[in-house]
mmCIF file with all atom_site columns, C-alpha atoms in Angstrom:
data_model
loop_
_atom_site.group_PDB
_atom_site.id
_atom_site.type_symbol
_atom_site.label_atom_id
_atom_site.label_alt_id
_atom_site.label_comp_id
_atom_site.label_asym_id
_atom_site.label_entity_id
_atom_site.label_seq_id
_atom_site.pdbx_PDB_ins_code
_atom_site.Cartn_x
_atom_site.Cartn_y
_atom_site.Cartn_z
_atom_site.occupancy
_atom_site.B_iso_or_equiv
_atom_site.pdbx_formal_charge
_atom_site.auth_seq_id
_atom_site.auth_comp_id
_atom_site.auth_asym_id
_atom_site.auth_atom_id
_atom_site.pdbx_PDB_model_num
ATOM 1   C CA . MET A 1 1   ? -6.189  -35.522 -90.877  1.00 85.00 ? 946  MET A CA 1
ATOM 2   C CA . LEU A 1 2   ? -4.724  -37.439 -93.803  1.00 94.00 ? 947  LEU A CA 1
ATOM 3   C CA . LEU A 1 3   ? -7.238  -40.269 -93.461  1.00 96.00 ? 948  LEU A CA 1
ATOM 4   C CA . GLU A 1 4   ? -10.039 -37.745 -93.202  1.00 96.00 ? 949  GLU A CA 1
ATOM 5   C CA . ALA A 1 5   ? -8.831  -36.062 -96.412  1.00 97.00 ? 950  ALA A CA 1
ATOM 6   C CA . CYS A 1 6   ? -8.706  -39.471 -98.122  1.00 96.00 ? 951  CYS A CA 1
ATOM 7   C CA . ARG A 1 7   ? -12.280 -40.141 -97.012  1.00 97.00 ? 952  ARG A CA 1
ATOM 8   C CA . GLU A 1 8   ? -13.581 -36.702 -98.042  1.00 97.00 ? 953  GLU A CA 1
ATOM 9   C CA . HIS A 1 9   ? -11.972 -36.901 -101.489 1.00 97.00 ? 954  HIS A CA 1
ATOM 10  C CA . GLY A 1 10  ? -12.943 -40.507 -102.213 1.00 96.00 ? 955  GLY A CA 1
ATOM 11  C CA . ALA A 1 11  ? -9.510  -42.134 -102.282 1.00 96.00 ? 956  ALA A CA 1
ATOM 12  C CA . ARG A 1 12  ? -9.726  -45.409 -104.210 1.00 96.00 ? 957  ARG A CA 1
ATOM 13  C CA . SER A 1 13  ? -7.206  -47.114 -101.924 1.00 96.00 ? 958  SER A CA 1
ATOM 14  C CA . VAL A 1 14  ? -5.002  -46.319 -98.947  1.00 97.00 ? 959  VAL A CA 1
ATOM 15  C CA . VAL A 1 15  ? -2.103  -48.447 -97.755  1.00 97.00 ? 960  VAL A CA 1
ATOM 16  C CA . VAL A 1 16  ? -0.733  -47.390 -94.377  1.00 96.00 ? 961  VAL A CA 1
ATOM 17  C CA . ALA A 1 17  ? 2.952   -48.129 -93.824  1.00 94.00 ? 962  ALA A CA 1
ATOM 18  C CA . SER A 1 18  ? 3.411   -49.397 -90.291  1.00 92.00 ? 963  SER A CA 1
ATOM 19  C CA . SER A 1 19  ? 5.897   -51.669 -88.566  1.00 89.00 ? 964  SER A CA 1
ATOM 20  C CA . ASP A 1 20  ? 6.063   -54.981 -86.776  1.00 88.00 ? 965  ASP A CA 1
ATOM 21  C CA . LYS A 1 21  ? 6.852   -52.833 -83.710  1.00 88.00 ? 966  LYS A CA 1
ATOM 22  C CA . ALA A 1 22  ? 3.066   -52.373 -83.360  1.00 92.00 ? 967  ALA A CA 1
ATOM 23  C CA . TYR A 1 23  ? 2.916   -55.899 -81.910  1.00 90.00 ? 968  TYR A CA 1
ATOM 24  C CA . GLY A 1 24  ? 5.074   -54.991 -78.942  1.00 87.00 ? 969  GLY A CA 1
ATOM 25  C CA . ARG A 1 25  ? 6.684   -57.855 -77.098  1.00 79.00 ? 970  ARG A CA 1
ATOM 26  C CA . HIS A 1 26  ? 5.403   -61.368 -77.805  1.00 70.00 ? 971  HIS A CA 1
ATOM 27  C CA . GLU A 1 27  ? 6.874   -64.679 -76.768  1.00 70.00 ? 972  GLU A CA 1
ATOM 28  C CA . ARG A 1 28  ? 5.295   -66.536 -79.693  1.00 68.00 ? 973  ARG A CA 1
ATOM 29  C CA . LEU A 1 29  ? 7.089   -65.819 -82.947  1.00 70.00 ? 974  LEU A CA 1
ATOM 30  C CA . PRO A 1 30  ? 6.771   -65.167 -85.775  1.00 77.00 ? 975  PRO A CA 1
ATOM 31  C CA . TYR A 1 31  ? 4.086   -62.521 -85.365  1.00 77.00 ? 976  TYR A CA 1
ATOM 32  C CA . THR A 1 32  ? 0.982   -63.228 -87.386  1.00 84.00 ? 977  THR A CA 1
ATOM 33  C CA . GLU A 1 33  ? -1.568  -60.657 -88.469  1.00 89.00 ? 978  GLU A CA 1
ATOM 34  C CA . HIS A 1 34  ? -3.966  -61.994 -85.846  1.00 86.00 ? 979  HIS A CA 1
ATOM 35  C CA . ALA A 1 35  ? -1.579  -61.503 -82.914  1.00 88.00 ? 980  ALA A CA 1
ATOM 36  C CA . ALA A 1 36  ? -2.727  -58.961 -80.347  1.00 90.00 ? 981  ALA A CA 1
ATOM 37  C CA . LEU A 1 37  ? -1.155  -55.525 -80.416  1.00 92.00 ? 982  LEU A CA 1
ATOM 38  C CA . GLU A 1 38  ? 0.629   -55.248 -77.049  1.00 91.00 ? 983  GLU A CA 1
ATOM 39  C CA . PRO A 1 39  ? 2.996   -52.302 -77.354  1.00 92.00 ? 984  PRO A CA 1
ATOM 40  C CA . LEU A 1 40  ? 4.769   -50.979 -74.256  1.00 90.00 ? 985  LEU A CA 1
ATOM 41  C CA . TYR A 1 41  ? 7.086   -48.246 -75.517  1.00 90.00 ? 986  TYR A CA 1
ATOM 42  C CA . PRO A 1 42  ? 6.103   -44.878 -77.066  1.00 95.00 ? 987  PRO A CA 1
ATOM 43  C CA . TYR A 1 43  ? 7.268   -45.659 -80.626  1.00 91.00 ? 988  TYR A CA 1
ATOM 44  C CA . ASP A 1 44  ? 5.533   -49.050 -80.578  1.00 92.00 ? 989  ASP A CA 1
ATOM 45  C CA . VAL A 1 45  ? 2.337   -47.519 -79.143  1.00 95.00 ? 990  VAL A CA 1
ATOM 46  C CA . SER A 1 46  ? 2.339   -44.839 -81.853  1.00 96.00 ? 991  SER A CA 1
ATOM 47  C CA . LYS A 1 47  ? 2.478   -47.551 -84.538  1.00 94.00 ? 992  LYS A CA 1
ATOM 48  C CA . ALA A 1 48  ? -0.329  -49.587 -82.940  1.00 95.00 ? 993  ALA A CA 1
ATOM 49  C CA . ALA A 1 49  ? -2.515  -46.494 -82.479  1.00 96.00 ? 994  ALA A CA 1
ATOM 50  C CA . ALA A 1 50  ? -2.062  -45.436 -86.100  1.00 95.00 ? 995  ALA A CA 1
ATOM 51  C CA . ASP A 1 51  ? -2.910  -48.987 -87.219  1.00 95.00 ? 996  ASP A CA 1
ATOM 52  C CA . LEU A 1 52  ? -6.127  -49.037 -85.202  1.00 95.00 ? 997  LEU A CA 1
ATOM 53  C CA . ILE A 1 53  ? -7.231  -45.590 -86.362  1.00 97.00 ? 998  ILE A CA 1
ATOM 54  C CA . ALA A 1 54  ? -6.536  -46.503 -89.989  1.00 96.00 ? 999  ALA A CA 1
ATOM 55  C CA . ARG A 1 55  ? -8.464  -49.755 -89.780  1.00 96.00 ? 1000 ARG A CA 1
ATOM 56  C CA . SER A 1 56  ? -11.371 -47.970 -88.093  1.00 97.00 ? 1001 SER A CA 1
ATOM 57  C CA . TYR A 1 57  ? -11.820 -45.905 -91.257  1.00 97.00 ? 1002 TYR A CA 1
ATOM 58  C CA . TRP A 1 58  ? -12.771 -49.075 -93.128  1.00 96.00 ? 1003 TRP A CA 1
ATOM 59  C CA . HIS A 1 59  ? -15.220 -50.225 -90.478  1.00 95.00 ? 1004 HIS A CA 1
ATOM 60  C CA . THR A 1 60  ? -16.741 -46.772 -89.925  1.00 97.00 ? 1005 THR A CA 1
ATOM 61  C CA . PHE A 1 61  ? -16.595 -45.098 -93.345  1.00 97.00 ? 1006 PHE A CA 1
ATOM 62  C CA . ALA A 1 62  ? -15.811 -47.977 -95.769  1.00 96.00 ? 1007 ALA A CA 1
ATOM 63  C CA . LEU A 1 63  ? -12.587 -46.234 -96.787  1.00 97.00 ? 1008 LEU A CA 1
ATOM 64  C CA . PRO A 1 64  ? -10.706 -48.876 -98.824  1.00 97.00 ? 1009 PRO A CA 1
ATOM 65  C CA . ILE A 1 65  ? -7.670  -49.205 -96.589  1.00 97.00 ? 1010 ILE A CA 1
ATOM 66  C CA . ALA A 1 66  ? -5.122  -51.756 -95.431  1.00 97.00 ? 1011 ALA A CA 1
ATOM 67  C CA . VAL A 1 67  ? -2.184  -51.604 -93.020  1.00 96.00 ? 1012 VAL A CA 1
ATOM 68  C CA . THR A 1 68  ? 1.255   -53.074 -93.658  1.00 95.00 ? 1013 THR A CA 1
ATOM 69  C CA . ARG A 1 69  ? 3.430   -54.155 -90.741  1.00 93.00 ? 1014 ARG A CA 1
ATOM 70  C CA . LEU A 1 70  ? 6.873   -54.633 -92.190  1.00 92.00 ? 1015 LEU A CA 1
ATOM 71  C CA . ALA A 1 71  ? 10.014  -56.066 -90.675  1.00 90.00 ? 1016 ALA A CA 1
ATOM 72  C CA . ASN A 1 72  ? 13.208  -53.946 -90.626  1.00 90.00 ? 1017 ASN A CA 1
ATOM 73  C CA . VAL A 1 73  ? 13.497  -52.630 -94.182  1.00 92.00 ? 1018 VAL A CA 1
ATOM 74  C CA . TYR A 1 74  ? 16.990  -52.163 -95.617  1.00 93.00 ? 1019 TYR A CA 1
ATOM 75  C CA . GLY A 1 75  ? 18.470  -51.292 -98.972  1.00 92.00 ? 1020 GLY A CA 1
ATOM 76  C CA . GLY A 1 76  ? 19.410  -48.431 -101.234 1.00 88.00 ? 1021 GLY A CA 1
ATOM 77  C CA . GLY A 1 77  ? 17.920  -45.023 -100.665 1.00 87.00 ? 1022 GLY A CA 1
ATOM 78  C CA . ASP A 1 78  ? 17.871  -45.206 -96.864  1.00 86.00 ? 1023 ASP A CA 1
ATOM 79  C CA . LEU A 1 79  ? 18.941  -41.716 -95.822  1.00 85.00 ? 1024 LEU A CA 1
ATOM 80  C CA . ASN A 1 80  ? 18.730  -42.427 -92.083  1.00 85.00 ? 1025 ASN A CA 1
ATOM 81  C CA . ARG A 1 81  ? 22.398  -43.145 -91.465  1.00 84.00 ? 1026 ARG A CA 1
ATOM 82  C CA . SER A 1 82  ? 21.765  -44.000 -87.806  1.00 82.00 ? 1027 SER A CA 1
ATOM 83  C CA . ARG A 1 83  ? 19.921  -47.221 -88.677  1.00 87.00 ? 1028 ARG A CA 1
ATOM 84  C CA . LEU A 1 84  ? 21.848  -50.440 -88.234  1.00 90.00 ? 1029 LEU A CA 1
ATOM 85  C CA . ILE A 1 85  ? 22.681  -51.347 -91.831  1.00 92.00 ? 1030 ILE A CA 1
ATOM 86  C CA . PRO A 1 86  ? 23.454  -47.870 -93.265  1.00 92.00 ? 1031 PRO A CA 1
ATOM 87  C CA . GLU A 1 87  ? 25.529  -47.070 -90.158  1.00 91.00 ? 1032 GLU A CA 1
ATOM 88  C CA . ALA A 1 88  ? 27.479  -50.322 -90.396  1.00 93.00 ? 1033 ALA A CA 1
ATOM 89  C CA . ILE A 1 89  ? 28.154  -49.923 -94.129  1.00 93.00 ? 1034 ILE A CA 1
ATOM 90  C CA . GLY A 1 90  ? 29.234  -46.300 -93.811  1.00 92.00 ? 1035 GLY A CA 1
ATOM 91  C CA . ALA A 1 91  ? 31.454  -47.052 -90.829  1.00 93.00 ? 1036 ALA A CA 1
ATOM 92  C CA . ALA A 1 92  ? 33.102  -50.096 -92.394  1.00 93.00 ? 1037 ALA A CA 1
ATOM 93  C CA . LEU A 1 93  ? 33.770  -48.276 -95.664  1.00 94.00 ? 1038 LEU A CA 1
ATOM 94  C CA . ASN A 1 94  ? 35.318  -45.361 -93.759  1.00 93.00 ? 1039 ASN A CA 1
ATOM 95  C CA . GLY A 1 95  ? 37.447  -47.541 -91.477  1.00 93.00 ? 1040 GLY A CA 1
ATOM 96  C CA . ARG A 1 96  ? 35.653  -46.676 -88.254  1.00 92.00 ? 1041 ARG A CA 1
ATOM 97  C CA . ALA A 1 97  ? 33.895  -48.977 -85.824  1.00 92.00 ? 1042 ALA A CA 1
ATOM 98  C CA . PRO A 1 98  ? 30.180  -49.477 -86.549  1.00 92.00 ? 1043 PRO A CA 1
ATOM 99  C CA . VAL A 1 99  ? 28.024  -48.483 -83.570  1.00 87.00 ? 1044 VAL A CA 1
ATOM 100 C CA . LEU A 1 100 ? 25.780  -51.130 -81.999  1.00 87.00 ? 1045 LEU A CA 1
ATOM 101 C CA . ARG A 1 101 ? 23.217  -49.725 -79.565  1.00 84.00 ? 1046 ARG A CA 1
ATOM 102 C CA . SER A 1 102 ? 22.909  -53.208 -78.085  1.00 85.00 ? 1047 SER A CA 1
ATOM 103 C CA . ASP A 1 103 ? 25.281  -56.020 -77.205  1.00 88.00 ? 1048 ASP A CA 1
ATOM 104 C CA . GLY A 1 104 ? 24.697  -57.516 -80.681  1.00 89.00 ? 1049 GLY A CA 1
ATOM 105 C CA . SER A 1 105 ? 22.529  -60.376 -79.455  1.00 88.00 ? 1050 SER A CA 1
ATOM 106 C CA . PRO A 1 106 ? 19.024  -59.130 -80.395  1.00 86.00 ? 1051 PRO A CA 1
ATOM 107 C CA . GLU A 1 107 ? 17.563  -60.854 -83.422  1.00 87.00 ? 1052 GLU A CA 1
ATOM 108 C CA . ARG A 1 108 ? 15.664  -59.025 -86.137  1.00 88.00 ? 1053 ARG A CA 1
ATOM 109 C CA . ASP A 1 109 ? 13.806  -59.947 -89.270  1.00 89.00 ? 1054 ASP A CA 1
ATOM 110 C CA . PHE A 1 110 ? 15.047  -57.935 -92.256  1.00 92.00 ? 1055 PHE A CA 1
ATOM 111 C CA . LEU A 1 111 ? 13.192  -57.155 -95.476  1.00 93.00 ? 1056 LEU A CA 1
ATOM 112 C CA . TYR A 1 112 ? 14.962  -55.870 -98.577  1.00 94.00 ? 1057 TYR A CA 1
ATOM 113 C CA . VAL A 1 113 ? 13.453  -52.635 -99.912  1.00 94.00 ? 1058 VAL A CA 1
ATOM 114 C CA . ASP A 1 114 ? 12.527  -54.193 -103.297 1.00 95.00 ? 1059 ASP A CA 1
ATOM 115 C CA . ASP A 1 115 ? 10.558  -56.897 -101.477 1.00 94.00 ? 1060 ASP A CA 1
ATOM 116 C CA . ALA A 1 116 ? 8.842   -54.209 -99.385  1.00 94.00 ? 1061 ALA A CA 1
ATOM 117 C CA . VAL A 1 117 ? 7.769   -52.447 -102.592 1.00 95.00 ? 1062 VAL A CA 1
ATOM 118 C CA . VAL A 1 118 ? 6.383   -55.720 -103.983 1.00 95.00 ? 1063 VAL A CA 1
ATOM 119 C CA . ALA A 1 119 ? 4.385   -56.193 -100.759 1.00 94.00 ? 1064 ALA A CA 1
ATOM 120 C CA . TYR A 1 120 ? 3.003   -52.638 -100.818 1.00 95.00 ? 1065 TYR A CA 1
ATOM 121 C CA . LEU A 1 121 ? 1.961   -52.911 -104.464 1.00 96.00 ? 1066 LEU A CA 1
ATOM 122 C CA . ALA A 1 122 ? 0.363   -56.338 -104.015 1.00 96.00 ? 1067 ALA A CA 1
ATOM 123 C CA . ILE A 1 123 ? -1.663  -55.122 -101.054 1.00 96.00 ? 1068 ILE A CA 1
ATOM 124 C CA . ARG A 1 124 ? -2.686  -51.962 -102.927 1.00 97.00 ? 1069 ARG A CA 1
ATOM 125 C CA . ARG A 1 125 ? -3.895  -54.056 -105.884 1.00 97.00 ? 1070 ARG A CA 1
ATOM 126 C CA . ALA A 1 126 ? -5.895  -56.262 -103.511 1.00 96.00 ? 1071 ALA A CA 1
ATOM 127 C CA . VAL A 1 127 ? -7.489  -53.231 -101.832 1.00 97.00 ? 1072 VAL A CA 1
ATOM 128 C CA . LEU A 1 128 ? -8.257  -51.553 -105.190 1.00 96.00 ? 1073 LEU A CA 1
ATOM 129 C CA . SER A 1 129 ? -9.859  -54.670 -106.622 1.00 96.00 ? 1074 SER A CA 1
ATOM 130 C CA . GLY A 1 130 ? -11.909 -55.328 -103.491 1.00 94.00 ? 1075 GLY A CA 1
ATOM 131 C CA . GLU A 1 131 ? -10.342 -58.749 -103.053 1.00 95.00 ? 1076 GLU A CA 1
ATOM 132 C CA . PRO A 1 132 ? -11.988 -60.519 -100.106 1.00 94.00 ? 1077 PRO A CA 1
ATOM 133 C CA . GLY A 1 133 ? -9.968  -60.159 -96.916  1.00 93.00 ? 1078 GLY A CA 1
ATOM 134 C CA . ALA A 1 134 ? -7.950  -57.148 -98.074  1.00 95.00 ? 1079 ALA A CA 1
ATOM 135 C CA . ARG A 1 135 ? -9.849  -54.041 -97.010  1.00 96.00 ? 1080 ARG A CA 1
ATOM 136 C CA . GLY A 1 136 ? -9.683  -53.048 -93.367  1.00 96.00 ? 1081 GLY A CA 1
ATOM 137 C CA . GLU A 1 137 ? -7.002  -55.610 -92.585  1.00 95.00 ? 1082 GLU A CA 1
ATOM 138 C CA . ALA A 1 138 ? -3.341  -55.609 -91.558  1.00 95.00 ? 1083 ALA A CA 1
ATOM 139 C CA . PHE A 1 139 ? -0.616  -57.507 -93.402  1.00 95.00 ? 1084 PHE A CA 1
ATOM 140 C CA . ASN A 1 140 ? 2.873   -58.494 -92.366  1.00 92.00 ? 1085 ASN A CA 1
ATOM 141 C CA . ALA A 1 141 ? 5.865   -58.645 -94.633  1.00 92.00 ? 1086 ALA A CA 1
ATOM 142 C CA . GLY A 1 142 ? 9.203   -60.057 -93.602  1.00 90.00 ? 1087 GLY A CA 1
ATOM 143 C CA . SER A 1 143 ? 11.584  -62.841 -94.392  1.00 87.00 ? 1088 SER A CA 1
ATOM 144 C CA . GLY A 1 144 ? 10.468  -64.882 -91.402  1.00 84.00 ? 1089 GLY A CA 1
ATOM 145 C CA . THR A 1 145 ? 14.119  -65.549 -90.571  1.00 87.00 ? 1090 THR A CA 1
ATOM 146 C CA . PRO A 1 146 ? 15.822  -63.925 -87.562  1.00 88.00 ? 1091 PRO A CA 1
ATOM 147 C CA . HIS A 1 147 ? 19.374  -62.603 -87.778  1.00 92.00 ? 1092 HIS A CA 1
ATOM 148 C CA . ARG A 1 148 ? 21.510  -61.497 -84.825  1.00 92.00 ? 1093 ARG A CA 1
ATOM 149 C CA . VAL A 1 149 ? 22.357  -57.818 -85.287  1.00 92.00 ? 1094 VAL A CA 1
ATOM 150 C CA . GLY A 1 150 ? 25.958  -58.519 -84.291  1.00 93.00 ? 1095 GLY A CA 1
ATOM 151 C CA . ASP A 1 151 ? 26.215  -61.127 -87.058  1.00 94.00 ? 1096 ASP A CA 1
ATOM 152 C CA . VAL A 1 152 ? 24.720  -58.707 -89.592  1.00 94.00 ? 1097 VAL A CA 1
ATOM 153 C CA . VAL A 1 153 ? 27.316  -56.059 -88.724  1.00 93.00 ? 1098 VAL A CA 1
ATOM 154 C CA . ALA A 1 154 ? 30.139  -58.621 -88.772  1.00 93.00 ? 1099 ALA A CA 1
ATOM 155 C CA . GLU A 1 155 ? 29.051  -59.751 -92.255  1.00 94.00 ? 1100 GLU A CA 1
ATOM 156 C CA . ILE A 1 156 ? 28.966  -56.158 -93.483  1.00 94.00 ? 1101 ILE A CA 1
ATOM 157 C CA . CYS A 1 157 ? 32.501  -55.643 -92.167  1.00 93.00 ? 1102 CYS A CA 1
ATOM 158 C CA . ARG A 1 158 ? 33.625  -58.861 -93.857  1.00 93.00 ? 1103 ARG A CA 1
ATOM 159 C CA . LEU A 1 159 ? 32.013  -57.975 -97.198  1.00 94.00 ? 1104 LEU A CA 1
ATOM 160 C CA . THR A 1 160 ? 33.598  -54.525 -97.215  1.00 93.00 ? 1105 THR A CA 1
ATOM 161 C CA . GLY A 1 161 ? 37.012  -55.947 -96.353  1.00 93.00 ? 1106 GLY A CA 1
ATOM 162 C CA . SER A 1 162 ? 37.104  -53.960 -93.138  1.00 91.00 ? 1107 SER A CA 1
ATOM 163 C CA . ASP A 1 163 ? 38.839  -55.275 -90.037  1.00 88.00 ? 1108 ASP A CA 1
ATOM 164 C CA . VAL A 1 164 ? 37.079  -52.888 -87.618  1.00 89.00 ? 1109 VAL A CA 1
ATOM 165 C CA . THR A 1 165 ? 35.344  -54.205 -84.517  1.00 88.00 ? 1110 THR A CA 1
ATOM 166 C CA . PRO A 1 166 ? 31.868  -52.860 -83.683  1.00 87.00 ? 1111 PRO A CA 1
ATOM 167 C CA . GLU A 1 167 ? 31.570  -50.360 -80.831  1.00 85.00 ? 1112 GLU A CA 1
ATOM 168 C CA . ILE A 1 168 ? 29.135  -51.874 -78.316  1.00 86.00 ? 1113 ILE A CA 1
ATOM 169 C CA . ARG A 1 169 ? 27.037  -49.173 -76.652  1.00 84.00 ? 1114 ARG A CA 1
ATOM 170 C CA . GLY A 1 170 ? 24.327  -51.248 -75.025  1.00 76.00 ? 1115 GLY A CA 1
ATOM 171 C CA . VAL A 1 171 ? 23.397  -54.443 -73.241  1.00 69.00 ? 1116 VAL A CA 1
ATOM 172 C CA . GLY A 1 172 ? 20.618  -55.728 -75.484  1.00 54.00 ? 1117 GLY A CA 1
ATOM 173 C CA . CYS A 1 173 ? 17.402  -54.069 -76.498  1.00 52.00 ? 1118 CYS A CA 1
ATOM 174 C CA . ARG A 1 174 ? 13.714  -54.693 -76.624  1.00 50.00 ? 1119 ARG A CA 1
ATOM 175 C CA . PRO A 1 175 ? 12.274  -56.868 -77.990  1.00 47.00 ? 1120 PRO A CA 1
ATOM 176 C CA . ARG A 1 176 ? 15.158  -59.310 -78.135  1.00 50.00 ? 1121 ARG A CA 1
ATOM 177 C CA . ARG A 1 177 ? 13.549  -61.104 -81.094  1.00 49.00 ? 1122 ARG A CA 1
ATOM 178 C CA . SER A 1 178 ? 11.396  -59.616 -83.828  1.00 54.00 ? 1123 SER A CA 1
ATOM 179 C CA . ILE A 1 179 ? 10.155  -61.873 -86.614  1.00 55.00 ? 1124 ILE A CA 1
ATOM 180 C CA . ALA A 1 180 ? 7.169   -61.216 -88.864  1.00 55.00 ? 1125 ALA A CA 1
ATOM 181 C CA . SER A 1 181 ? 5.196   -63.811 -90.745  1.00 58.00 ? 1126 SER A CA 1
ATOM 182 C CA . GLY A 1 182 ? 4.208   -62.520 -94.157  1.00 59.00 ? 1127 GLY A CA 1
ATOM 183 C CA . SER A 1 183 ? 2.045   -65.425 -95.209  1.00 54.00 ? 1128 SER A CA 1
ATOM 184 C CA . THR A 1 184 ? -1.131  -63.394 -95.768  1.00 54.00 ? 1129 THR A CA 1
ATOM 185 C CA . ALA A 1 185 ? 0.615   -60.625 -97.741  1.00 53.00 ? 1130 ALA A CA 1
ATOM 186 C CA . GLN A 1 186 ? 2.331   -63.268 -99.864  1.00 55.00 ? 1131 GLN A CA 1
ATOM 187 C CA . SER A 1 187 ? -1.042  -64.622 -100.924 1.00 56.00 ? 1132 SER A CA 1
ATOM 188 C CA . PHE A 1 188 ? -1.760  -61.313 -102.681 1.00 52.00 ? 1133 PHE A CA 1
ATOM 189 C CA . SER A 1 189 ? 1.577   -61.156 -104.480 1.00 56.00 ? 1134 SER A CA 1
ATOM 190 C CA . GLY A 1 190 ? 0.981   -64.398 -106.306 1.00 53.00 ? 1135 GLY A CA 1
#
């Protein structure tokens, strides 16, 4: 309905916030914008479906739109305290064990919130200006560097001066590695 409202009211640009989870599980990393969407799990499928519907609005109605597939965004303002980094910070500062819903071995690509904003704005400018290759496309943004979630939590504990040990509640998670290549998005940000 939102895309239809954008089309009916002549939106000058639309940037859809998605996730690298839309790719599903791939052996070849980092993900590039041209990698197939192969989601297996409901959340991942919902991201891929939204991406495809959004991009179809460019091809069908010429709605000036682009999709962003960001890595795991972290930073100030994250009110979802169950996510890895806010949970670990809150736990360490309060002297309780941070909860890991895996064994700590999965690797993730993390993107600082300020860098995510830069990516969104660069892609919006490219869509608004009609820059070739911007409209109707998907763009990744990430650091391109994997970090073990257990190491991230250990570093948070170290930086906060906490001596707590994470509470392990899982045995790994899917996908074990998640790394996005942001080379195309970077070309728009100068």
